[in-house]
Amino acid sequence: MPEVRTPQMFVDGAFVDAASDATFDSVNPATEEVVARLAVAGERDVDRAVDAARAALDGPWGNTGPRERQRLLMRLAGLVLDNAEELAQLDTAEVGIPIARSRGLAMASAGLLEWYAALSRTVRGATIENNRPADLISSTLRQPIGVVGAITPWNTPLPMMMWKLGPVLATGSTLVHKPAEISSLSALRMAELCIEAGVPDGVVNVVTGNGGTGALLAEHRGVDKIAFTGSVATGQAIVRASAGNLKRLTMELGGKSPSIVFADADLDRAAASVARSIFDNSGQVCVAGSRLLVQDDVHDEFVDRVAEHARALRVGDPLADGTDMGPVASKAQWEKVKDFVAGALEDGAELTTGGGGAGQEKGYYVEPTVLTGVANHSRLAQGEVFGPVLGVTRFSTLDDAVALANGTDFGLSSYVWTTNMSTANTMVRRIKAGIVQVNTIEGLDPAVPVGGHGMSGYGKELGLEQLDEYLSTKSVWTAR
Ligand code: ADP
């Protein structure tokens, strides 16, 4: 069990007591034991963190060059590697991610910081030909966006923080981060590691708390941008709250991403990947392949294969070696998942496998679940469960597959399984989503942008594209 050193927030380079008396408990979803008591930061606390971030922006940090920022990011990446075990243990204790996966995520987080270190050297404007008198030179200057409020979810706490912390440090902005209430400890530890890496006080601040704390950040006049990852409803609330000072926004919201399996696909490979894409991390992944669309001819055979993979998964203690799937992250999430399954059965879906708890006496476990006969207008096909629940719908023609794939409000990711190049190319063009993967689910790299279409949000993370979200462009005219 990690050391508990809360309720405190991290502001201006140090742990500080919150002005607010309110607290909440973070609970280990595998044991139902309290891991830590944390502060619910209130208005004065958020003000204090935003003031620290503003002062840091106006101080020497504002003049730090790209090489210095690159070095800081590389040092921080090294510290994440040095402390990977502790960071992994914190995330596993709070959200139940199997420990081997948490360790992998900590390693990947260091890799993300290395990417952002490189990115810090690529900020550039342009000189632009113009039609004004010949002695006028026009150019663009790209400057840090300012104070960034990051509001993140609990599904993979550490990398989600890196996706915001990295571009903040790469561009010379400053950060007030509000991690999800149930997963704050790795963020607090990261703030400490930033100081160890040499990041100046006030550049990285972490306030703990609930949705109310997030809302304070979203409406704060001293915040220039909100970088949000989470649910659609919360994203919409943030859009509304941010209107007061017209903050810049990036919205990485939910998904209901389809795996689309054509009859000519390599069914063995597809079945293993389809199962992983919904059951890894107990389905709590924004790009999870939570809908399976299968062509008629292979429907029954393919569903059987996926169900076999589901039944073979070892569900249990996230700290035990060999566990494939831990619990879902909280009691609230557990209730929500069970409710979705019950609703799907009422709507006429049939249970192929799973549907219950996984037999543990304690903890918020859900069996890997596959439901067939899911109508596309049903709640299961349209709503983000964020749990290990796969809904299966059959299709006949390519046009049917396209209509089903595009038949939700979301548009985050999609996975096409076919050996026919023409089918693959047609699907790539016609699917409305920010990501299309063909015959794979492995497509994730810091250099390649991630972001949704439709109600999955807007603004890109990762890739060179992410820089644009963290920079302001100033047009500069100069006469001789
Ligand atoms: P989930 O329902 O999966 O927890 P949310 O979108 O509610 O997803 O949570 C993602 C993040 O948004 C968390 O850090 C949460 O505290 C925060 N949050 C929740 N409600 C609000 C709100 N009204 N304004 C700002 N942030 C919020």
Coordinates of C-alpha atoms and ligand atoms in Angstrom, one line a residue:
M1 CA 0.0 0.0 0.0
P2 CA 1.5 3.4 -0.9
E3 CA 2.2 6.0 1.6
V4 CA -0.7 8.3 2.2
R5 CA 0.3 11.9 2.6
T6 CA -2.9 13.8 2.0
P7 CA -5.2 15.8 2.0
Q8 CA -2.9 18.2 0.4
M9 CA -2.6 19.9 -3.0
F10 CA 0.6 20.7 -4.9
V11 CA 0.9 24.5 -5.5
D12 CA 3.8 26.7 -6.3
G13 CA 6.4 23.9 -5.9
A14 CA 5.2 22.4 -2.6
F15 CA 2.5 20.4 -0.9
V16 CA 0.1 22.8 0.8
D17 CA -3.0 22.4 2.9
A18 CA -6.2 23.1 1.2
A19 CA -8.3 26.1 2.5
S20 CA -11.4 24.0 1.9
D21 CA -12.3 21.6 4.8
A22 CA -14.1 19.2 2.5
T23 CA -12.4 15.8 1.8
F24 CA -13.2 12.7 -0.1
D25 CA -11.8 9.1 0.1
S26 CA -10.1 7.4 -2.8
V27 CA -11.0 3.7 -2.6
N28 CA -9.1 0.7 -3.9
P29 CA -11.7 -1.0 -6.2
A30 CA -10.2 -4.5 -5.7
T31 CA -10.4 -4.4 -1.9
E32 CA -12.8 -1.6 -1.2
E33 CA -10.3 -0.2 1.3
V34 CA -9.6 3.5 1.6
V35 CA -6.3 4.3 -0.2
A36 CA -6.1 8.1 0.6
R37 CA -8.1 11.0 2.0
L38 CA -7.9 13.9 -0.4
A39 CA -8.9 17.6 -0.3
V40 CA -11.8 18.8 -2.4
A41 CA -10.2 22.0 -3.5
G42 CA -12.6 25.0 -3.4
E43 CA -12.6 28.4 -4.9
R44 CA -9.7 29.8 -2.8
D45 CA -7.6 26.8 -3.6
V46 CA -8.2 27.0 -7.3
D47 CA -7.5 30.7 -7.2
R48 CA -4.2 30.1 -5.4
A49 CA -3.1 27.5 -8.0
V50 CA -4.1 29.6 -10.9
D51 CA -2.3 32.6 -9.4
A52 CA 0.8 30.5 -9.0
A53 CA 0.6 29.3 -12.6
R54 CA 0.2 32.9 -13.8
A55 CA 3.1 34.2 -11.7
A56 CA 5.3 31.4 -13.1
L57 CA 4.3 32.3 -16.6
D58 CA 5.3 36.0 -16.0
G59 CA 8.6 34.9 -14.3
P60 CA 11.8 33.5 -15.7
W61 CA 9.9 30.4 -17.1
G62 CA 8.3 32.8 -19.7
N63 CA 11.8 33.3 -21.2
T64 CA 13.0 29.7 -21.0
G65 CA 14.3 28.6 -24.4
P66 CA 13.4 25.4 -26.2
R67 CA 16.7 23.6 -25.4
E68 CA 16.1 24.2 -21.6
R69 CA 12.6 22.9 -21.9
Q70 CA 13.8 19.9 -23.9
R71 CA 16.3 19.1 -21.2
L72 CA 13.7 19.4 -18.4
L73 CA 11.4 17.0 -20.3
M74 CA 14.3 14.5 -20.7
R75 CA 15.2 14.7 -17.1
L76 CA 11.5 14.2 -16.1
A77 CA 11.3 11.2 -18.5
G78 CA 14.3 9.8 -16.6
L79 CA 12.7 10.4 -13.3
V80 CA 9.5 8.7 -14.4
L81 CA 11.6 5.6 -15.4
D82 CA 13.4 5.7 -12.0
N83 CA 10.1 5.9 -10.2
A84 CA 8.0 3.7 -12.5
E85 CA 7.3 1.1 -9.9
E86 CA 5.9 3.6 -7.4
L87 CA 3.8 5.4 -10.0
A88 CA 2.5 2.0 -11.3
Q89 CA 1.6 0.9 -7.7
L90 CA -0.3 4.2 -7.1
D91 CA -2.5 3.8 -10.2
T92 CA -3.1 0.2 -9.5
A93 CA -4.1 0.9 -5.9
E94 CA -6.5 3.6 -6.9
V95 CA -8.1 2.2 -10.1
G96 CA -7.4 -1.5 -10.2
I97 CA -5.3 -1.6 -13.4
P98 CA -3.4 -5.0 -13.5
I99 CA 0.1 -4.2 -12.2
A100 CA 1.9 -5.4 -15.3
R101 CA -0.2 -3.1 -17.4
S102 CA 0.4 -0.2 -15.0
R103 CA 4.1 -0.7 -15.3
G104 CA 3.8 -0.7 -19.0
L105 CA 1.8 2.6 -18.8
A106 CA 4.5 4.1 -16.6
M107 CA 7.2 3.2 -19.2
A108 CA 5.0 4.6 -22.0
S109 CA 4.6 7.8 -20.0
A110 CA 8.4 8.2 -20.0
G111 CA 8.3 7.7 -23.7
L112 CA 5.6 10.3 -24.1
L113 CA 7.8 12.8 -22.3
E114 CA 10.7 12.0 -24.6
W115 CA 8.4 12.8 -27.5
Y116 CA 7.4 16.1 -26.0
A117 CA 11.1 16.9 -25.4
A118 CA 11.7 16.5 -29.1
L119 CA 8.5 18.5 -29.9
S120 CA 9.8 21.5 -27.8
R121 CA 12.4 22.0 -30.6
T122 CA 9.9 22.2 -33.4
V123 CA 7.9 25.4 -32.6
R124 CA 8.1 27.7 -35.6
G125 CA 6.2 30.5 -37.2
A126 CA 6.6 31.7 -40.8
T127 CA 7.4 34.7 -43.0
I128 CA 4.7 35.3 -45.4
E129 CA 4.7 37.1 -48.8
N130 CA 2.4 40.0 -48.8
N131 CA 1.1 42.7 -51.2
R132 CA 1.8 45.7 -49.0
P133 CA 4.6 48.1 -50.0
A134 CA 7.8 46.2 -50.5
D135 CA 9.4 47.3 -47.3
L136 CA 6.8 45.6 -45.1
I137 CA 7.7 42.1 -43.8
S138 CA 5.0 39.9 -42.4
S139 CA 5.6 36.9 -40.1
T140 CA 4.0 34.8 -37.4
L141 CA 5.2 34.5 -33.9
R142 CA 4.1 31.4 -32.0
Q143 CA 3.8 31.9 -28.2
P144 CA 2.8 29.7 -25.3
I145 CA -1.0 29.7 -24.8
G146 CA -0.7 30.6 -21.1
V147 CA -2.2 29.0 -18.1
V148 CA -3.6 25.6 -19.0
G149 CA -6.3 23.9 -16.9
A150 CA -6.1 20.1 -17.4
I151 CA -9.0 18.0 -16.3
T152 CA -8.4 14.3 -16.7
P153 CA -10.2 11.0 -16.2
W154 CA -9.2 7.9 -14.2
N155 CA -8.9 5.2 -16.7
T156 CA -5.1 5.5 -17.3
P157 CA -4.2 8.3 -14.9
L158 CA -0.5 8.6 -15.7
P159 CA -0.4 8.8 -19.5
M160 CA -3.5 11.0 -19.4
M161 CA -1.6 13.5 -17.4
M162 CA 1.4 13.3 -19.7
W163 CA -0.8 14.2 -22.7
K164 CA -1.4 17.6 -21.0
L165 CA 1.8 18.1 -19.0
G166 CA 4.0 17.3 -22.0
P167 CA 2.7 20.0 -24.3
V168 CA 2.6 22.5 -21.5
L169 CA 6.3 22.0 -20.8
A170 CA 7.2 21.7 -24.5
T171 CA 5.6 25.1 -25.3
G172 CA 6.5 27.0 -22.2
S173 CA 2.9 27.3 -20.8
T174 CA 2.0 26.6 -17.2
L175 CA -0.4 24.0 -15.7
V176 CA -3.1 23.6 -13.1
H177 CA -4.1 19.9 -13.3
K178 CA -7.2 18.5 -11.7
P179 CA -7.0 14.7 -11.9
A180 CA -10.1 12.6 -11.5
E181 CA -11.2 12.3 -7.9
I182 CA -10.6 8.6 -7.7
S183 CA -7.1 8.7 -9.1
S184 CA -5.1 11.7 -7.8
L185 CA -2.0 10.2 -6.2
S186 CA 0.2 9.6 -9.3
A187 CA -0.5 13.2 -10.4
L188 CA 0.6 14.6 -7.0
R189 CA 3.7 12.5 -7.2
M190 CA 4.4 13.7 -10.8
A191 CA 4.2 17.3 -9.6
E192 CA 6.9 16.5 -7.0
L193 CA 9.0 14.9 -9.7
C194 CA 8.7 18.0 -11.9
I195 CA 10.4 20.0 -9.1
E196 CA 13.1 17.3 -8.9
A197 CA 13.6 17.6 -12.6
G198 CA 14.2 21.4 -12.2
V199 CA 10.8 22.7 -13.4
P200 CA 10.4 26.0 -11.7
D201 CA 7.9 26.4 -8.9
G202 CA 4.4 27.3 -10.0
V203 CA 4.8 25.9 -13.5
V204 CA 3.0 22.6 -12.6
N205 CA 0.3 22.7 -9.9
V206 CA -2.1 19.9 -9.0
V207 CA -5.5 20.5 -7.3
T208 CA -7.4 17.5 -6.1
G209 CA -11.2 17.4 -6.0
N210 CA -14.4 16.5 -7.7
G211 CA -16.5 17.8 -10.6
G212 CA -17.1 21.0 -8.6
T213 CA -13.4 21.7 -8.5
G214 CA -13.1 21.0 -12.2
A215 CA -16.0 23.4 -12.8
L216 CA -14.1 26.2 -10.9
L217 CA -11.2 25.7 -13.2
A218 CA -13.4 25.7 -16.3
E219 CA -15.0 29.0 -15.4
H220 CA -11.8 30.7 -14.0
R221 CA -11.0 33.9 -15.8
G222 CA -7.3 33.4 -15.1
V223 CA -7.2 30.2 -17.2
D224 CA -6.5 30.5 -20.9
K225 CA -7.2 27.0 -22.0
I226 CA -8.8 23.8 -20.8
A227 CA -7.5 20.5 -22.0
F228 CA -10.2 18.0 -21.1
T229 CA -10.5 14.2 -21.4
G230 CA -13.7 12.7 -20.1
S231 CA -17.3 12.1 -20.8
V232 CA -19.5 14.0 -23.3
A233 CA -21.8 15.5 -20.6
T234 CA -18.9 16.9 -18.6
G235 CA -17.3 18.2 -21.8
Q236 CA -20.5 20.0 -22.7
A237 CA -20.6 21.5 -19.1
I238 CA -17.0 22.7 -19.6
V239 CA -17.7 24.3 -23.0
R240 CA -20.5 26.3 -21.3
A241 CA -18.5 27.2 -18.2
S242 CA -15.5 28.3 -20.3
A243 CA -17.6 30.9 -22.3
G244 CA -16.9 33.7 -19.8
N245 CA -13.4 34.4 -21.1
L246 CA -13.7 32.3 -24.3
K247 CA -11.0 29.9 -23.3
R248 CA -9.4 27.7 -25.9
L249 CA -10.5 24.1 -25.6
T250 CA -9.5 20.6 -26.5
M251 CA -12.1 18.0 -25.9
E252 CA -11.2 14.4 -26.0
L253 CA -14.5 12.8 -25.2
G254 CA -16.0 9.3 -25.3
G255 CA -16.5 6.8 -28.1
K256 CA -18.5 3.8 -29.2
S257 CA -15.9 2.6 -31.6
P258 CA -16.9 -0.3 -33.9
S259 CA -14.8 -3.3 -34.8
I260 CA -16.1 -4.2 -38.3
V261 CA -15.5 -7.8 -39.3
F262 CA -16.0 -8.8 -42.9
A263 CA -16.5 -12.5 -43.9
D264 CA -13.1 -12.5 -45.7
A265 CA -11.1 -11.4 -42.6
D266 CA -8.5 -13.5 -40.9
L267 CA -10.9 -14.5 -38.2
D268 CA -8.3 -15.9 -35.8
R269 CA -6.3 -12.7 -35.7
A270 CA -9.5 -10.6 -35.7
A271 CA -11.1 -12.5 -32.8
A272 CA -8.1 -12.1 -30.5
S273 CA -7.8 -8.4 -31.3
V274 CA -11.5 -7.7 -31.0
A275 CA -11.5 -9.3 -27.5
R276 CA -8.4 -7.3 -26.4
S277 CA -9.8 -4.0 -27.7
I278 CA -12.8 -4.3 -25.4
F279 CA -11.5 -6.3 -22.4
D280 CA -8.1 -4.6 -21.9
N281 CA -8.2 -2.3 -18.9
S282 CA -11.7 -3.7 -18.2
G283 CA -13.0 -1.8 -21.3
Q284 CA -12.2 1.5 -19.6
V285 CA -10.4 2.9 -22.7
C286 CA -11.7 5.8 -24.7
V287 CA -10.9 4.0 -28.0
A288 CA -12.2 0.6 -26.8
G289 CA -13.8 -1.4 -29.6
S290 CA -17.1 -1.6 -27.7
R291 CA -19.3 -2.5 -30.7
L292 CA -18.7 -5.5 -32.9
L293 CA -20.3 -5.4 -36.3
V294 CA -20.0 -8.8 -38.0
Q295 CA -21.0 -9.9 -41.5
D296 CA -23.8 -12.4 -41.6
D297 CA -21.9 -15.4 -43.1
V298 CA -19.4 -15.6 -40.2
H299 CA -21.5 -14.1 -37.4
D300 CA -22.0 -17.2 -35.3
E301 CA -18.5 -18.6 -35.8
F302 CA -16.9 -15.3 -35.1
V303 CA -18.9 -14.5 -32.0
D304 CA -18.0 -18.0 -30.6
R305 CA -14.3 -17.3 -31.1
V306 CA -14.5 -13.9 -29.3
A307 CA -16.5 -15.5 -26.5
E308 CA -13.8 -18.1 -26.1
H309 CA -11.2 -15.4 -25.7
A310 CA -13.5 -13.7 -23.1
R311 CA -13.9 -16.8 -21.1
A312 CA -10.2 -17.5 -21.1
L313 CA -9.3 -14.2 -19.4
R314 CA -8.1 -14.4 -15.8
V315 CA -10.1 -11.8 -13.9
G316 CA -8.9 -11.0 -10.4
D317 CA -6.5 -9.3 -8.0
P318 CA -4.7 -6.6 -10.0
L319 CA -1.5 -7.2 -8.0
A320 CA -1.4 -10.9 -8.8
D321 CA 0.9 -12.1 -11.6
G322 CA -1.0 -13.3 -14.6
T323 CA -4.1 -11.3 -14.0
D324 CA -5.6 -10.2 -17.3
M325 CA -8.4 -8.0 -16.1
G326 CA -8.9 -6.3 -12.7
P327 CA -12.1 -4.7 -11.4
V328 CA -13.7 -1.7 -12.9
A329 CA -12.4 1.5 -11.2
S330 CA -15.2 2.4 -8.8
K331 CA -18.5 1.4 -7.3
A332 CA -20.3 4.0 -9.4
Q333 CA -18.7 2.6 -12.5
W334 CA -19.7 -1.0 -11.4
E335 CA -23.3 0.0 -11.0
K336 CA -23.3 1.8 -14.3
V337 CA -21.9 -1.2 -16.2
K338 CA -24.4 -3.6 -14.5
D339 CA -27.2 -1.2 -15.4
F340 CA -26.2 -1.2 -19.1
V341 CA -26.1 -5.0 -19.2
A342 CA -29.6 -5.3 -17.6
G343 CA -30.9 -2.6 -20.0
A344 CA -29.5 -4.5 -23.0
L345 CA -31.2 -7.7 -22.0
E346 CA -34.5 -5.8 -21.6
D347 CA -34.0 -4.4 -25.0
G348 CA -33.8 -7.9 -26.5
A349 CA -30.1 -8.6 -26.6
E350 CA -28.9 -12.1 -25.8
L351 CA -26.1 -13.0 -23.4
T352 CA -23.3 -15.1 -25.1
T353 CA -21.0 -15.0 -22.1
G354 CA -20.4 -13.1 -18.9
G355 CA -23.0 -10.7 -17.5
G356 CA -22.2 -11.2 -13.8
G357 CA -19.6 -10.3 -11.2
A358 CA -16.5 -12.4 -11.4
G359 CA -17.0 -14.4 -8.2
Q360 CA -14.8 -12.3 -5.9
E361 CA -16.1 -11.6 -2.4
K362 CA -15.0 -8.0 -2.5
G363 CA -14.2 -5.5 -5.2
Y364 CA -16.0 -4.1 -8.2
Y365 CA -15.5 -7.0 -10.7
V366 CA -17.4 -7.5 -13.9
E367 CA -17.1 -10.6 -16.0
P368 CA -16.0 -10.1 -19.6
T369 CA -19.4 -9.9 -21.3
V370 CA -20.6 -10.4 -24.9
L371 CA -24.2 -9.6 -25.9
T372 CA -25.5 -10.4 -29.4
G373 CA -28.6 -9.2 -31.2
V374 CA -27.9 -5.6 -30.2
A375 CA -30.2 -3.2 -32.1
N376 CA -28.3 -0.1 -33.2
H377 CA -30.8 2.3 -31.7
S378 CA -30.6 0.6 -28.3
R379 CA -28.9 2.2 -25.3
L380 CA -26.1 -0.3 -25.4
A381 CA -25.2 0.5 -29.0
Q382 CA -25.4 4.2 -28.5
G383 CA -24.1 4.8 -25.0
E384 CA -20.5 4.6 -23.7
V385 CA -20.4 1.9 -21.1
F386 CA -16.7 2.2 -20.2
G387 CA -16.7 -1.4 -19.0
P388 CA -15.9 -4.9 -20.3
V389 CA -19.1 -5.2 -22.3
L390 CA -19.2 -6.0 -26.1
G391 CA -22.4 -5.5 -28.0
V392 CA -22.7 -7.4 -31.3
T393 CA -24.7 -6.4 -34.3
R394 CA -24.8 -8.2 -37.7
F395 CA -24.6 -6.7 -41.2
S396 CA -25.0 -7.9 -44.7
T397 CA -23.4 -5.5 -47.1
L398 CA -20.6 -2.9 -47.0
D399 CA -23.2 -0.1 -47.1
D400 CA -24.9 -1.6 -44.1
A401 CA -21.6 -1.8 -42.3
V402 CA -20.9 1.9 -43.1
A403 CA -24.4 2.9 -41.9
L404 CA -24.0 1.0 -38.6
A405 CA -20.4 2.2 -38.1
N406 CA -21.5 5.8 -38.5
G407 CA -24.8 5.3 -36.7
T408 CA -23.9 6.9 -33.3
D409 CA -23.1 10.4 -32.3
F410 CA -19.5 9.5 -31.5
G411 CA -16.6 9.2 -33.9
L412 CA -13.4 8.4 -32.1
S413 CA -11.8 5.2 -33.4
S414 CA -12.8 2.2 -35.6
Y415 CA -11.2 -1.1 -36.5
V416 CA -11.8 -2.7 -39.9
W417 CA -11.1 -6.4 -40.5
T418 CA -10.9 -7.6 -44.1
T419 CA -8.3 -9.1 -46.5
N420 CA -9.8 -7.2 -49.4
M421 CA -7.9 -4.0 -50.2
S422 CA -10.8 -2.4 -51.9
T423 CA -13.1 -3.0 -48.9
A424 CA -10.4 -1.6 -46.6
N425 CA -9.9 1.5 -48.7
T426 CA -13.6 2.2 -49.0
M427 CA -14.1 1.8 -45.3
V428 CA -11.2 4.1 -44.5
R429 CA -12.8 6.9 -46.5
R430 CA -16.4 6.4 -45.5
I431 CA -16.1 5.9 -41.7
K432 CA -16.6 9.1 -39.7
A433 CA -14.1 8.8 -37.0
G434 CA -10.8 10.4 -35.9
I435 CA -8.9 7.1 -36.2
V436 CA -9.3 4.1 -38.5
Q437 CA -7.2 1.0 -38.0
V438 CA -7.2 -1.8 -40.6
N439 CA -6.4 -5.3 -39.5
T440 CA -4.8 -4.1 -36.3
I441 CA -5.6 -2.5 -32.9
E442 CA -1.9 -1.6 -32.2
G443 CA -2.0 1.8 -33.7
L444 CA -0.8 4.2 -31.0
D445 CA 2.4 6.3 -31.2
P446 CA 3.1 9.8 -29.8
A447 CA 4.0 11.1 -33.3
V448 CA 0.5 10.2 -34.6
P449 CA -2.4 12.5 -33.7
V450 CA -5.4 11.3 -31.6
G451 CA -8.8 13.1 -31.6
G452 CA -12.4 12.6 -32.4
H453 CA -15.0 13.6 -34.8
G454 CA -18.6 14.4 -33.9
M455 CA -19.4 14.2 -30.2
S456 CA -16.1 12.5 -29.5
G457 CA -14.7 16.0 -29.3
Y458 CA -12.3 18.3 -31.1
G459 CA -8.7 19.3 -31.0
K460 CA -5.8 16.9 -31.6
E461 CA -3.6 15.4 -28.9
L462 CA -0.2 13.8 -29.8
G463 CA 1.4 14.4 -33.2
L464 CA 2.9 17.6 -34.4
E465 CA -0.8 18.8 -34.6
Q466 CA -1.0 19.0 -30.8
L467 CA 1.4 22.0 -30.7
D468 CA -1.2 24.1 -32.4
E469 CA -3.5 23.6 -29.4
Y470 CA -1.0 25.0 -27.0
L471 CA 0.3 28.0 -29.0
S472 CA -1.1 31.4 -29.8
T473 CA -0.2 32.8 -33.2
K474 CA 0.7 36.5 -33.4
S475 CA 1.0 38.2 -36.8
V476 CA 3.9 40.6 -36.9
W477 CA 4.4 43.4 -39.4
T478 CA 7.8 45.1 -39.6
A479 CA 8.8 48.1 -41.6
R480 CA 12.4 48.9 -42.4
Ligands
ADP1 P1 -16.5 9.9 -15.6 O1 -18.0 10.0 -15.5 O2 -16.1 8.8 -16.4 O3 -15.9 10.0 -14.2 P2 -16.2 12.7 -16.2 O4 -16.2 13.3 -17.5 O5 -17.3 13.0 -15.2 O6 -16.0 11.2 -16.4 O7 -14.9 13.0 -15.4 C1 -13.7 13.4 -16.0 C2 -13.1 14.6 -15.2 O8 -13.9 15.7 -15.3 C3 -12.8 14.3 -13.8 O9 -11.6 14.8 -13.4 C4 -14.0 14.9 -13.1 O10 -13.7 15.3 -11.8 C5 -14.1 16.2 -14.0 N1 -15.5 16.8 -13.9 C6 -16.7 16.2 -13.6 N2 -17.7 17.2 -13.7 C7 -17.1 18.3 -14.1 C8 -17.6 19.7 -14.4 N3 -18.9 19.9 -14.3 N4 -16.7 20.6 -14.7 C9 -15.4 20.3 -14.8 N5 -14.9 19.1 -14.6 C10 -15.7 18.1 -14.2

